[in-house]
Short mmCIF file of C-alpha atoms in Angstrom, two decimals:
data_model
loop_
_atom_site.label_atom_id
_atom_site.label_comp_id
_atom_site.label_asym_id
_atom_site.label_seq_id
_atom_site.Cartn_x
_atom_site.Cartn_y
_atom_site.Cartn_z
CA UNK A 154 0.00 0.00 0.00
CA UNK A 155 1.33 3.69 -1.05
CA UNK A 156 0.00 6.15 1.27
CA UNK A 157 -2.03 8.70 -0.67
CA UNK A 158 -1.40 12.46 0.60
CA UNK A 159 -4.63 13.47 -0.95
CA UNK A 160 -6.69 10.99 1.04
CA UNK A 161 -8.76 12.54 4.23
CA UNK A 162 -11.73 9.48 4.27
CA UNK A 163 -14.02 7.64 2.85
CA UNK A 164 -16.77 10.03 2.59
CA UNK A 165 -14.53 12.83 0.92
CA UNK A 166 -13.08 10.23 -1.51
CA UNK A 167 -17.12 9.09 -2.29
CA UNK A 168 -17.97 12.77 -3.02
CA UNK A 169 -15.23 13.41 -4.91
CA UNK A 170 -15.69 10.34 -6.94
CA UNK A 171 -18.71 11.12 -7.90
CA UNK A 172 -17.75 14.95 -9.00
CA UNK A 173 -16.83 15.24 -12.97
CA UNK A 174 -12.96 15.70 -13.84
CA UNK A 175 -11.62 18.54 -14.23
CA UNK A 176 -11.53 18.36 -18.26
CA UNK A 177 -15.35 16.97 -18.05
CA UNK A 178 -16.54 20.38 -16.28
CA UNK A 179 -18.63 23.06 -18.92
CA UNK A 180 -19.33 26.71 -17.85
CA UNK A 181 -22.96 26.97 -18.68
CA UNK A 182 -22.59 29.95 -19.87
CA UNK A 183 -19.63 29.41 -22.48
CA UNK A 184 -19.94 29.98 -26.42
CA UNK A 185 -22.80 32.88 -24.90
CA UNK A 186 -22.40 36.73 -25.68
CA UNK A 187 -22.32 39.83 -23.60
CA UNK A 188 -22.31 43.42 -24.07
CA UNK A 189 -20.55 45.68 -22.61
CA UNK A 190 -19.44 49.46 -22.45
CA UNK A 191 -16.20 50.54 -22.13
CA UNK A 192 -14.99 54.15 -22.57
CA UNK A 193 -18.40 54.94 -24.11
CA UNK A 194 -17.74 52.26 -26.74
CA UNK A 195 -19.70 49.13 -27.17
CA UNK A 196 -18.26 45.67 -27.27
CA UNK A 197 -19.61 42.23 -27.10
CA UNK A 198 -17.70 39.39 -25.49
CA UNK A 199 -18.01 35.65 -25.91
CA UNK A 200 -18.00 33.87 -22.64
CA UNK A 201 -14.89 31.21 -22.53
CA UNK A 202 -14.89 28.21 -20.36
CA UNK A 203 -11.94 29.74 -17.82
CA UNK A 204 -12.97 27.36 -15.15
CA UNK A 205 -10.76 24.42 -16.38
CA UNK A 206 -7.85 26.94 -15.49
CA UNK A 207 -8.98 27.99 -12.27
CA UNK A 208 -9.71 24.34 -10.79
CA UNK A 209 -6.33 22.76 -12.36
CA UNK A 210 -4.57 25.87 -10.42
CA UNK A 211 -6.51 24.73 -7.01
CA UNK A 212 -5.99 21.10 -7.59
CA UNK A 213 -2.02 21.90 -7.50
CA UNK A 214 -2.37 24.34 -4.59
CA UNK A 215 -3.36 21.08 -2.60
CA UNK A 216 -1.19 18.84 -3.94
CA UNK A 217 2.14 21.41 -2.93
CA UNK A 218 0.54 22.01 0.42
CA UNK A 219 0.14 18.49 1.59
CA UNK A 220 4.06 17.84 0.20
CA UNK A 221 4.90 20.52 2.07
CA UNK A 222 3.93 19.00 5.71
CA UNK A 223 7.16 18.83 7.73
CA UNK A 224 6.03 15.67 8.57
CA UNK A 225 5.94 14.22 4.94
CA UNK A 226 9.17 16.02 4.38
CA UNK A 227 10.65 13.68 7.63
CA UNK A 228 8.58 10.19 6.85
CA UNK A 229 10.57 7.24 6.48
CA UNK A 230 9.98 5.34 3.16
CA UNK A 231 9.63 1.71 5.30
CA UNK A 232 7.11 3.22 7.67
CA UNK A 233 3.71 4.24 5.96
CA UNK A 234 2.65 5.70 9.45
CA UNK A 235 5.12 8.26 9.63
CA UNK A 236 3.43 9.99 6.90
CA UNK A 237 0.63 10.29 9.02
CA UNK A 238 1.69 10.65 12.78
CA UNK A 239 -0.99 12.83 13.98
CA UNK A 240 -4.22 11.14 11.98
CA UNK A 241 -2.82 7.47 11.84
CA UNK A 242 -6.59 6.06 11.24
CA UNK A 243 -6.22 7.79 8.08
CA UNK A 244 -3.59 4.70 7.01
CA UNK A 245 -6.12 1.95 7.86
CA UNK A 246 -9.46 4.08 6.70
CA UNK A 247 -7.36 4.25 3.29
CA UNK A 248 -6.76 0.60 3.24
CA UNK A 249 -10.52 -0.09 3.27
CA UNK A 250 -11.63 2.10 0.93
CA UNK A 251 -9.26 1.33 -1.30
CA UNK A 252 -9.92 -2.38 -0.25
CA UNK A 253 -13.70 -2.15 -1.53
CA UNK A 254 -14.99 -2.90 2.12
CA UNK A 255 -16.95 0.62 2.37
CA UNK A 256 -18.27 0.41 -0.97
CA UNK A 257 -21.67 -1.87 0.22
CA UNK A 258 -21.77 0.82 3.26
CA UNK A 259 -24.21 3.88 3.85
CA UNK A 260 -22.09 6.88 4.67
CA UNK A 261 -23.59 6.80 8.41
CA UNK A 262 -21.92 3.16 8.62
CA UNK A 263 -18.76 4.72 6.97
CA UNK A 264 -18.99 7.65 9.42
CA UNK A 265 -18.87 5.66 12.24
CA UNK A 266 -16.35 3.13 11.66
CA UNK A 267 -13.92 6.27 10.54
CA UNK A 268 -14.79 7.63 13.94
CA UNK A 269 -13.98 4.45 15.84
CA UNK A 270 -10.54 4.35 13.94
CA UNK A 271 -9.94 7.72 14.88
CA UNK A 272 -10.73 7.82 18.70
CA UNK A 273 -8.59 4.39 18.75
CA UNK A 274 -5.14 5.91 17.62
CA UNK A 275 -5.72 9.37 18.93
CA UNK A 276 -3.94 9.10 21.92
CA UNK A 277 -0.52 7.75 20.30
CA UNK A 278 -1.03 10.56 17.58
CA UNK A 279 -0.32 13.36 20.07
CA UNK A 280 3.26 11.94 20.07
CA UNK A 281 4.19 12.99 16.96
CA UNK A 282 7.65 14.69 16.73
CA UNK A 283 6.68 17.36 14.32
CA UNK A 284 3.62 19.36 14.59
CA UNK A 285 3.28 19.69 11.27
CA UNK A 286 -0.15 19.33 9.49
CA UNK A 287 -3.22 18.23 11.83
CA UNK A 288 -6.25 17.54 10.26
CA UNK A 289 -8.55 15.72 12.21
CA UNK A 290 -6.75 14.78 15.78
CA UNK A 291 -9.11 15.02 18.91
CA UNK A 292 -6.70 14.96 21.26
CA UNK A 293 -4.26 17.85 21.74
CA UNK A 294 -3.23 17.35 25.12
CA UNK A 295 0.11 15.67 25.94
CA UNK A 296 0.34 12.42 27.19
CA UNK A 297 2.88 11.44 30.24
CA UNK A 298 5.09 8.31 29.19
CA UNK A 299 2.96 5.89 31.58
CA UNK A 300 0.14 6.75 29.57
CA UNK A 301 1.59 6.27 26.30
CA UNK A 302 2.35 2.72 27.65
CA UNK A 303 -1.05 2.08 28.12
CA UNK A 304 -2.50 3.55 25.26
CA UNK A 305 -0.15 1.73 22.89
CA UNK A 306 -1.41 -1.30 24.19
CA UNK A 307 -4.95 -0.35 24.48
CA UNK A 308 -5.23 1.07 20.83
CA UNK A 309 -3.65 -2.39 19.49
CA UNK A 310 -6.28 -4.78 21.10
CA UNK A 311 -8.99 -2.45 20.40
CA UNK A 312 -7.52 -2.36 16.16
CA UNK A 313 -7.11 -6.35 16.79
CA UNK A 314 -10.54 -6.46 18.48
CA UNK A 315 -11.96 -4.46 15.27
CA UNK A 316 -10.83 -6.54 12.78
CA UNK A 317 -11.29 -10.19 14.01
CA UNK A 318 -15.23 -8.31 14.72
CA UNK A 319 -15.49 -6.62 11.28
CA UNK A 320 -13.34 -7.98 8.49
CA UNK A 321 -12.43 -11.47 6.89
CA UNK A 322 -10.32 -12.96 4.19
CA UNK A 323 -7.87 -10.72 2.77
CA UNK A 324 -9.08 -7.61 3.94
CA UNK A 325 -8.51 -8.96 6.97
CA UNK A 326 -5.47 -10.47 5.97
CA UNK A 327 -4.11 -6.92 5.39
CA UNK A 328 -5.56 -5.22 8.19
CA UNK A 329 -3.70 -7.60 10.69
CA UNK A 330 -0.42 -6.51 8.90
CA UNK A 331 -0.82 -2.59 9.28
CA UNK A 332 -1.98 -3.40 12.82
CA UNK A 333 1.72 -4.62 13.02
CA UNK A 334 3.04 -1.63 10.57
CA UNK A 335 1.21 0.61 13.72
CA UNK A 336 2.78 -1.29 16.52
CA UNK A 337 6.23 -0.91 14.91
CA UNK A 338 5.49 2.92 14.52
CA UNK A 339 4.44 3.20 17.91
CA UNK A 340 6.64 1.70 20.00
CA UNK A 341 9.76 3.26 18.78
CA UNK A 342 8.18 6.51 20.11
CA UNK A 343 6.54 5.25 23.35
CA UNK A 344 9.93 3.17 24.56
CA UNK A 345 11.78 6.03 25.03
CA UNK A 346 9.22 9.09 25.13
CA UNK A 347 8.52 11.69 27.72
CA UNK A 348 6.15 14.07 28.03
CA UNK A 349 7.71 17.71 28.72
CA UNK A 350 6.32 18.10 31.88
CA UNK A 351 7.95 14.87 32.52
CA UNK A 352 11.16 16.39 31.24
CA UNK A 353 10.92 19.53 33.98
CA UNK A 354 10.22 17.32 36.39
CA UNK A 355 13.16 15.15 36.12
CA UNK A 356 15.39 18.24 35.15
CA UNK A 357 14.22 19.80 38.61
CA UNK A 358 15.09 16.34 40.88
CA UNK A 359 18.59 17.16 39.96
CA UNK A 360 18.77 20.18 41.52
CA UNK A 361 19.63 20.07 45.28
CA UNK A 362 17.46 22.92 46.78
CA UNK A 363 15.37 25.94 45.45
CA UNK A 364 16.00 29.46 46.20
CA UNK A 365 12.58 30.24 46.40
CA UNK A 366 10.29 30.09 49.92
CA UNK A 367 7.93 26.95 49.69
CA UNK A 368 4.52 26.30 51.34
CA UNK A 369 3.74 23.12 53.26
CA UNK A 370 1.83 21.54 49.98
CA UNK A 371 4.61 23.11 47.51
CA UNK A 372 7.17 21.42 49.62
CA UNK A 373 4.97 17.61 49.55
CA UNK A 374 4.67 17.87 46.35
CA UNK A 375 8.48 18.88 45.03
CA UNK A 376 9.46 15.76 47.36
CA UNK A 377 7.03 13.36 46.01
CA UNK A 378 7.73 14.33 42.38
CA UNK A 379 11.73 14.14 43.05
CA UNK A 380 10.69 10.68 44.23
CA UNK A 381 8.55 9.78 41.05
CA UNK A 382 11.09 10.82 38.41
CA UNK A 383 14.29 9.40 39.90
CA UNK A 384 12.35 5.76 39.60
CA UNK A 385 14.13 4.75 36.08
CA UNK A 386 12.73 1.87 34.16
CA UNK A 387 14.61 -0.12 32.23
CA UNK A 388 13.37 -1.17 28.56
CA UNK A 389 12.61 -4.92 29.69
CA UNK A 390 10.14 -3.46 32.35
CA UNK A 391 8.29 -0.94 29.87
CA UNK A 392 8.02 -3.72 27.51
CA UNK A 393 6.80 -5.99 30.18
CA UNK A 394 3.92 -3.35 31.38
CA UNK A 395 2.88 -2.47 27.77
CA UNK A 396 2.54 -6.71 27.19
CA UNK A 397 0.33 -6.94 30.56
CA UNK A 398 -1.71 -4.76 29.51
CA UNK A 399 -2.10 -5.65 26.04
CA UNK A 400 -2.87 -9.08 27.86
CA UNK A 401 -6.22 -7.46 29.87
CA UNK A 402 -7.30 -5.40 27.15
CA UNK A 403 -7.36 -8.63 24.74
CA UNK A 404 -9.24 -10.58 27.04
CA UNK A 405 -11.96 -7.50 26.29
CA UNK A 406 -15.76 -8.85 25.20
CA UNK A 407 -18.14 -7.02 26.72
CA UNK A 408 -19.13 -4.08 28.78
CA UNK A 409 -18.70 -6.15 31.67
CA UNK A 410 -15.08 -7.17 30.20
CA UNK A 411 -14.52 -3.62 29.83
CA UNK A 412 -15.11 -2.70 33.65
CA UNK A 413 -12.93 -4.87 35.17
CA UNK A 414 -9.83 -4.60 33.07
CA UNK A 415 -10.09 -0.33 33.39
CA UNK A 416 -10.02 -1.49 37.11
CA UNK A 417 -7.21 -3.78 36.88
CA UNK A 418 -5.15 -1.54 34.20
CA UNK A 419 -5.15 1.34 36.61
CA UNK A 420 -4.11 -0.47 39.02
CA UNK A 421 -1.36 -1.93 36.94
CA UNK A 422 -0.24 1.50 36.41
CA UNK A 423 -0.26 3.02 39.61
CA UNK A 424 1.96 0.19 40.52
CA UNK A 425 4.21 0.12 38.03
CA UNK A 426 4.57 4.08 38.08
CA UNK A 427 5.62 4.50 42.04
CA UNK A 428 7.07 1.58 42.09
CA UNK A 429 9.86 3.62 43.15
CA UNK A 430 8.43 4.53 46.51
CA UNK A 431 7.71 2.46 49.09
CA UNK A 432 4.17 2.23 50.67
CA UNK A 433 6.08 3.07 53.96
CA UNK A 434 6.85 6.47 52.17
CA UNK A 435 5.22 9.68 53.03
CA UNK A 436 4.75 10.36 49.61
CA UNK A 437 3.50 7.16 48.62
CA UNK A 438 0.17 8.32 48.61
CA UNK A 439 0.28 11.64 47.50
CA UNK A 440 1.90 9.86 44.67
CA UNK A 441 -0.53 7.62 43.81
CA UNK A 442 -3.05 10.75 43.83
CA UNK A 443 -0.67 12.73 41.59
CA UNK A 444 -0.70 10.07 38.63
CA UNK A 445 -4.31 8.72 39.20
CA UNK A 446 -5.18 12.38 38.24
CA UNK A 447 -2.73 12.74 35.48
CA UNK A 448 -4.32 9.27 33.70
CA UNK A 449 -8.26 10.49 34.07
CA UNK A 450 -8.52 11.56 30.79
CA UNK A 451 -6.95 8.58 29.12
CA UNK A 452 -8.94 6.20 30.83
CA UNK A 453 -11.93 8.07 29.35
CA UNK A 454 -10.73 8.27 26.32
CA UNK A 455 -10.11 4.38 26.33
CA UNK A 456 -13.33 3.57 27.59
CA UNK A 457 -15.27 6.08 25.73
CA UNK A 458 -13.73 4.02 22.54
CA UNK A 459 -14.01 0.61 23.54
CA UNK A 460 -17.79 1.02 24.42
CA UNK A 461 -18.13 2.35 20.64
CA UNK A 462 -16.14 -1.17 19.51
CA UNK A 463 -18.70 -3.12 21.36
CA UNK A 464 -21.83 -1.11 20.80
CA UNK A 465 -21.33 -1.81 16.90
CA UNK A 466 -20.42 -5.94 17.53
#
């Protein structure tokens, strides 16, 4: 598969199939004369069918601004997802139209299989390196490097969980592989990624004291963080967290599924993120708090798209 710069879904691609070429388009009006008056004079013009001109020049205005995207400029040749690091579902939306599986679709059904896609890889698309050209991302926020574990593996069983629910034979057969093209993608950016708070944080545990007058909670809260970012994990461990959770979210069938493994993730996470601190700690606690707030809005967003996966099985 070749990505296809011009590509922005399924329903755009429909319209514009059905829309006459550029060469097949008539001005209504050509071959008709006009007067007019100029410098008291009379003149009549013949209407010509400009509009040929005008759309070729917009059709190449698109074409040189989606070439231009810093992030196109960057992509790597062996990785089709690097063309499109902040609207990956684009890749796998463009494999199934150009796959024939929308064509016996309404454009509601279309609509809401290209919004599952896209609420699935959101959360890894905010870790693009470039910022480049954003068309349709949701998410702008940026995750920590705990959550990108977790939605790396989320975001694969949910893709796995769509296709083994939706699509068979070679469709399928294909699907599976970008699923794999996406993990590949992913991972090299979620192994070794950190958020920038994450980056001030750790920056600021290296220095010894502040010059600056600190309140009670100011104080807590400089000590717990210290604590949290001097806890270094090696590869093996990231890539053992990111498989245990992949494991739960697999294991995913039904709302009741769904529940329990949010329950059990979290708690994964929690663990594996102070892990650092014992339970004996002051901090431990506070924490525990401090990330459990952090992840709120990822654990939405997972569950928000998992209950779409299973409301369309």
């Amino acid at each position: 598969m070749k990505i296809d710069l011009g590509y922005i879904g399924a329903i755009a691609a429909r319209y514009s199939a059905k829309m006459p070429s550029v060469h097949e388009i008539k001005n209504p009006l050509a071959g008709k004369q006009v007067e007019v008056i100029r410098n008291g004079q009379a003149y009549k013009l013949t209407i010509s069918d400009e509009i040929k001109q005008v759309q070729g020049m917009m059709t190449m205005t698109v074409e040189e601004f989606f070439q231009k995207d810093i992030n196109v400029q960057n992509a790597d040749p062996s990785d089709i997802f690097s063309y499109r690091p902040q609207d990956q579902w684009l890749v796998f939306s463009q494999y199934l139209h150009e796959s024939k599986y929308f064509d016996s679709l309404s454009n509601e059904e279309v609509k809401k299989i290209e919004s599952i896609l896209q609420h699935i890889t959101d959360g890894m698309d905010s870790l693009a390196k470039y910022a480049g050209i954003n068309l349709f991302a949701i998410k702008k926020e940026q995750l920590n490097s705990y959550e990108a574990h977790l939605e790396l593996a989320s975001s694969t069983a949910a893709l796995q969980h769509f296709s083994d629910t939706f699509l068979s034979g070679d469709i399928k057969k294909g699907f599976d592989q970008l699923i794999q093209d996406y993990v590949h993608h992913n991972t090299k950016k979620a192994m070794n990624y950190q958020s920038v708070e994450e980056r001030f944080i750790a920056a600021r545990a290296k220095i010894r004291t502040l010059n600056a007058p600190l309140t009670y909670q100011q104080s807590r809260e400089l000590s717990m963080t210290n604590k949290l970012r001097k806890t270094v994990n090696t590869h093996e461990e990231i890539e053992s967290v990111i498989q245990n959770y992949q494991e739960m979210f697999e294991s995913i069938q039904n709302e009741e599924d769904l529940s329990t493994v949010l329950v059990k993730a979290k708690a994964q996470l929690l663990a594996f993120v102070t892990n650092g601190i014992s339970p004996k700690d002051a901090d431990y606690q506070l924490a525990r708090d401090f990330v459990a707030q952090r992840v709120d809005d990822t654990f939405k967003r997972i569950e928000n798209y998992w209950h779409m996966l299973l409301k369309e099985k």
